[in-house]
Short mmCIF file of C-alpha atoms in Angstrom, two decimals:
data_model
loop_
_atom_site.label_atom_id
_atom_site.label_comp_id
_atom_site.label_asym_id
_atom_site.label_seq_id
_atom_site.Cartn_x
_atom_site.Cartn_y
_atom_site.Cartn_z
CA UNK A 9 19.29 -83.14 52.67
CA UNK A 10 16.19 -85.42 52.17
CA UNK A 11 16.83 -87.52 55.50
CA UNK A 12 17.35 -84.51 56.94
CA UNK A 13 13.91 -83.06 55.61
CA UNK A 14 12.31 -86.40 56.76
CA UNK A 15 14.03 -86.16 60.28
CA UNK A 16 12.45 -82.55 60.64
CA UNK A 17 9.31 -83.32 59.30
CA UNK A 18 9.15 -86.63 62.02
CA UNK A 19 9.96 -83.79 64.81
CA UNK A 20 7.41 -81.00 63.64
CA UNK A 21 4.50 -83.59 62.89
CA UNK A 22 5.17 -86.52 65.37
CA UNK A 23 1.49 -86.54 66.23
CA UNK A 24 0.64 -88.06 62.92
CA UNK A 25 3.33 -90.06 62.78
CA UNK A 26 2.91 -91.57 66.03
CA UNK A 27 -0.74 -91.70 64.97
CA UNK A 28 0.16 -93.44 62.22
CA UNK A 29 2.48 -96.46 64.00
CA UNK A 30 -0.30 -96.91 66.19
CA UNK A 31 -2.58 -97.73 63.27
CA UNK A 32 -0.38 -99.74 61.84
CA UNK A 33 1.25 -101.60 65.12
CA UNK A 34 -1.31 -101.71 67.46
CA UNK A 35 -0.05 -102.69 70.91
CA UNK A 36 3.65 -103.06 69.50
CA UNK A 37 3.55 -99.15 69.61
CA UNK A 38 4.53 -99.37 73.20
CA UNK A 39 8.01 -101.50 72.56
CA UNK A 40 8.84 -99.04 69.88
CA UNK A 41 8.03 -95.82 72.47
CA UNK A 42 10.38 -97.88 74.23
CA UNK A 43 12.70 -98.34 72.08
CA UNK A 44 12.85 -94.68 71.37
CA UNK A 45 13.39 -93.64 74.48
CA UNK A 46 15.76 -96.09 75.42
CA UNK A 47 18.14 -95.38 72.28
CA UNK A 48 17.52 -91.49 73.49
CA UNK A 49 18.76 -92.20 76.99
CA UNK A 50 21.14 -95.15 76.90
CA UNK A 51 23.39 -94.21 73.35
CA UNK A 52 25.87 -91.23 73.47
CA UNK A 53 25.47 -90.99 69.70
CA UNK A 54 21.87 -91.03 69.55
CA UNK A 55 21.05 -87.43 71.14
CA UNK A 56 18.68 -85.97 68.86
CA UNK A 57 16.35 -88.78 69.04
CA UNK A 58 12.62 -87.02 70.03
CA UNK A 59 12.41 -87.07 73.83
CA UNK A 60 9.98 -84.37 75.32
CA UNK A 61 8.14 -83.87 72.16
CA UNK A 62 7.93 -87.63 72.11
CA UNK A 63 6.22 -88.21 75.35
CA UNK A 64 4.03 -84.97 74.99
CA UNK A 65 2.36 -86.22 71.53
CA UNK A 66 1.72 -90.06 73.60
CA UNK A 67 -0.30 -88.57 75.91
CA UNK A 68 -2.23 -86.30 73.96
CA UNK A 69 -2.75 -89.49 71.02
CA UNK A 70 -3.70 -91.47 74.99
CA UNK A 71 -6.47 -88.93 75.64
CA UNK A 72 -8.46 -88.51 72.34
CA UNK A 73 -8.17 -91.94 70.47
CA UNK A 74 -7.84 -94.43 73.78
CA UNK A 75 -5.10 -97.20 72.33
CA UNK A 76 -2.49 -95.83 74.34
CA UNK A 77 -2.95 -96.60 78.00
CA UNK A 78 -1.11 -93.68 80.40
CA UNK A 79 -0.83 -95.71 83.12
CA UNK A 80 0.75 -98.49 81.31
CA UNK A 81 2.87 -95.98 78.93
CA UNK A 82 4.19 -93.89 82.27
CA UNK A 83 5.57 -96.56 84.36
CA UNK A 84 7.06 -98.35 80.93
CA UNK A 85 9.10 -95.37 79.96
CA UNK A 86 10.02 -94.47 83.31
CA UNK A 87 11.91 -98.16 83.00
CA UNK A 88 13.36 -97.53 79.07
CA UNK A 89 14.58 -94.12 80.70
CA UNK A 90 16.20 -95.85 83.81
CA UNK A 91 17.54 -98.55 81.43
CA UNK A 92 18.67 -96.43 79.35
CA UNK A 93 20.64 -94.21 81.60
CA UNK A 94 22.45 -97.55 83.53
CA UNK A 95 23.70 -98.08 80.02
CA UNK A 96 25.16 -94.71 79.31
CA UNK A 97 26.62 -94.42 83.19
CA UNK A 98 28.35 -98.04 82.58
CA UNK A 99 29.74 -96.82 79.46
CA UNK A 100 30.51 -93.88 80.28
CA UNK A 101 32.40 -95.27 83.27
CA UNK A 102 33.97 -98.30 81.81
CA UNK A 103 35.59 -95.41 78.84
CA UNK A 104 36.21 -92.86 81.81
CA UNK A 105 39.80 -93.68 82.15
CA UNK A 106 40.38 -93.65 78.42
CA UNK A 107 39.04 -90.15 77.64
CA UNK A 108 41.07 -88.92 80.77
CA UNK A 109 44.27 -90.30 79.46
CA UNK A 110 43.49 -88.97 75.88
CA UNK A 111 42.87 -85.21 74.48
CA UNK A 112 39.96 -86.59 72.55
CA UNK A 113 37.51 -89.60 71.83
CA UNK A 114 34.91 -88.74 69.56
CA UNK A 115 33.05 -85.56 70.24
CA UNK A 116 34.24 -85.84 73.41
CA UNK A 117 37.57 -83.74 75.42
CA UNK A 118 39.06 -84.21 78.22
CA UNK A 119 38.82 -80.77 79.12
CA UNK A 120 34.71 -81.67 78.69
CA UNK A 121 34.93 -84.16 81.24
CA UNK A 122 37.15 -82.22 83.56
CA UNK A 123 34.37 -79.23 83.39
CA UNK A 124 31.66 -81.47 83.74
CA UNK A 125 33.08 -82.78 86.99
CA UNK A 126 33.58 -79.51 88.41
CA UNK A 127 30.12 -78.80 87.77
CA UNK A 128 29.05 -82.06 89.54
CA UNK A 129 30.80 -80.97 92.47
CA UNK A 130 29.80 -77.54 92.55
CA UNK A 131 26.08 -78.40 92.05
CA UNK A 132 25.53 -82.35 92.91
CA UNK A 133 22.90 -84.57 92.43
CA UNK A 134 20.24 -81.92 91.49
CA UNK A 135 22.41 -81.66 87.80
CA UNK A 136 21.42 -85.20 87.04
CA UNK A 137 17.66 -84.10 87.56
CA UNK A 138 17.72 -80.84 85.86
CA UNK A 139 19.65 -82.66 82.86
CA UNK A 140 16.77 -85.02 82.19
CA UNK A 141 14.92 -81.90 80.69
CA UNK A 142 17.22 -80.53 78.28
CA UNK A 143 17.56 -82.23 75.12
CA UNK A 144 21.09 -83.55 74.39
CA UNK A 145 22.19 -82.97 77.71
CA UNK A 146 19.83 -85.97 79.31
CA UNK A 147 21.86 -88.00 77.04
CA UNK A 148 25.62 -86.71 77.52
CA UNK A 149 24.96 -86.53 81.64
CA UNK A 150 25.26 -89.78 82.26
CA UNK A 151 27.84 -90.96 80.27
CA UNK A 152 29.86 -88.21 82.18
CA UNK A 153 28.58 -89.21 85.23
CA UNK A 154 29.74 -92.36 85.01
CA UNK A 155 33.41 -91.27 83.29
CA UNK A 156 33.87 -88.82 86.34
CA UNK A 157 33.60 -89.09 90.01
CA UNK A 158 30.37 -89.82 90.68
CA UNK A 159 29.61 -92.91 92.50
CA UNK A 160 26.64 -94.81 91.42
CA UNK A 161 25.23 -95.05 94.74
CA UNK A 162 24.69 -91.03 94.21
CA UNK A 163 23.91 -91.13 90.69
CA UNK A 164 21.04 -93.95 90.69
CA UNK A 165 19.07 -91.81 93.46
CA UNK A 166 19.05 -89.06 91.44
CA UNK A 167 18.68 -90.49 88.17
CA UNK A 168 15.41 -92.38 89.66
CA UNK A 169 13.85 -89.02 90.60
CA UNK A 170 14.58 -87.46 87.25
CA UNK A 171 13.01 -90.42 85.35
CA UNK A 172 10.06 -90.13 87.70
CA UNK A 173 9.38 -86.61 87.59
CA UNK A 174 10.44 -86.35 83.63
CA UNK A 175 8.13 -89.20 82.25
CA UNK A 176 4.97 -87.98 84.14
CA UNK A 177 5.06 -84.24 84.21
CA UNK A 178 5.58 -84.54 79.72
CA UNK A 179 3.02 -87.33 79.28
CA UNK A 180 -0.14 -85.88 81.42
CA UNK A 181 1.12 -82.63 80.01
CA UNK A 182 0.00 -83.90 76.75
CA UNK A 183 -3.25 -85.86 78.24
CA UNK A 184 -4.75 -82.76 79.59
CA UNK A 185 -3.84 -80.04 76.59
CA UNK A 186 -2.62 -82.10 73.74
CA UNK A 187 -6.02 -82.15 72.32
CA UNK A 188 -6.85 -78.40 72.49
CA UNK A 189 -8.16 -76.85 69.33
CA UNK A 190 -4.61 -74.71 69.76
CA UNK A 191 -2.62 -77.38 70.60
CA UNK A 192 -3.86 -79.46 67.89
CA UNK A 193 -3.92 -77.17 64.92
CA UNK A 194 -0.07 -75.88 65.76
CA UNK A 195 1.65 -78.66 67.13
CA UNK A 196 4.82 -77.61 65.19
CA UNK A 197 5.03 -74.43 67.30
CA UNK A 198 3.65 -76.40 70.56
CA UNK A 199 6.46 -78.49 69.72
CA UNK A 200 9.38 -75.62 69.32
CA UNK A 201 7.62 -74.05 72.74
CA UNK A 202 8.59 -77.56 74.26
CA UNK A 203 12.09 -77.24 72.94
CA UNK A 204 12.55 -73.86 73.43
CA UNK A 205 11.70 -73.96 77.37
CA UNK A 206 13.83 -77.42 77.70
CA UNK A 207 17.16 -75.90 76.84
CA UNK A 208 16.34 -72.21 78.34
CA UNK A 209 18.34 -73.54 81.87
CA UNK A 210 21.00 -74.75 79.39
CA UNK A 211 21.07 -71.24 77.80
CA UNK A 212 20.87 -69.95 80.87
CA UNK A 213 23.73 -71.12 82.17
CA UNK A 214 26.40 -70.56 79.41
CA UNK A 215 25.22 -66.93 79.31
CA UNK A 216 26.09 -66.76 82.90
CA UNK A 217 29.31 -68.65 82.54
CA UNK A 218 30.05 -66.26 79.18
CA UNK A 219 29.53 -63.39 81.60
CA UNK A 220 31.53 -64.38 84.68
CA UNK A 221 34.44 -64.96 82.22
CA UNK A 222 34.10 -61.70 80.65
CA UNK A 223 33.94 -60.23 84.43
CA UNK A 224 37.14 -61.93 85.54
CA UNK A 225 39.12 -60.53 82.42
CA UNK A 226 37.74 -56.83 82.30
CA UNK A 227 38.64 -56.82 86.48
#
């Protein structure tokens, strides 16, 4: 329960916290953001690693103290998310044939996979982009990506304009109204806003799949 208090507590406050590396790592700050958002992107088992929030609180801590350079930050994380993802596809395509041969590896079914595909197919390339948003699912995607059907050549494009458009759009989001009196004095609920609006399309969409289900078995 502790860790679990001091996981929370990293989440709602990661403005101080990051303040605090920075303080005490100087310039190394930016191989640990890396780190982070590597591990986030590029391990299966590493999915509630801080991702939005995470790039949010870098550019707001860029804007007011200055040791965080944007436009060294955005085009480094845009590489630890790329990185990251190549990892996961590999993976996830190297174990592909073993999950489809087997009911279950981990957290993950067969039935997952065969779902996930369908999805792919119904809804293509743009499910890679819209998956680098929602926590959990940026991570899962590509390791299903890669243990399905889709061929790299497809998955790299869109996993390049996801990284691009993610990295940015979180970062200068942070730059330009992280340090709002607001923003500043209730970052926790700035924070649960962030979450809240990533997973929404996630929501979204098994509310709609929930109801089409219930559709097809009242008809």
């Amino acid at each position: 329960m502790e860790i679990l208090a001091q996981i929370l507590d990293f989440f709602l406050h990661l403005d101080k916290h990051l303040a605090d590396i920075i303080n005490e790592y100087g310039t190394l700050t930016y191989l640990i953001l890396f780190l982070i958002v590597f591990t986030e992107t590029g391990l299966v088992v590493m999915p509630l690693l801080p991702g939005d929030s995470l790039l949010f609180a870098t550019g707001a801590l860029a804007a007011s103290t200055g040791a965080l350079n944007p436009w060294i930050v955005i085009p480094l994380l845009i590489v630890a998310a790329l990185m990251g993802d190549n990892v996961n596809y590999f993976v996830g395509k190297f174990l592909g044939s073993t999950i489809k041969k087997r009911e279950r590896i981990l957290f993950f079914k067969r039935e997952y996979l065969e779902q996930t595909e369908e999805f792919y197919a119904k809804h293509g390339g743009k499910t890679v982009i819209m998956a680098r948003f929602i926590p959990i699912v940026r991570t899962i995607a590509p390791f299903v990506a890669g243990a399905g059907s889709m061929t790299y050549s497809k998955y790299i494009l869109f996993c390049i304009i996801g990284a691009i458009l993610w990295v940015p759009s979180l970062t200068m989001l942070g730059y330009f109204f992280g340090n709002l009196d607001f923003v500043k004095k209730n970052f926790e609920l700035v924070i649960f806003g962030i979450i809240g609006l990533s997973v929404l399309p996630m929501v979204w969409q098994f509310a709609k799949s929930k109801l089409a289900s219930s559709n097809k078995t009242t008809a």
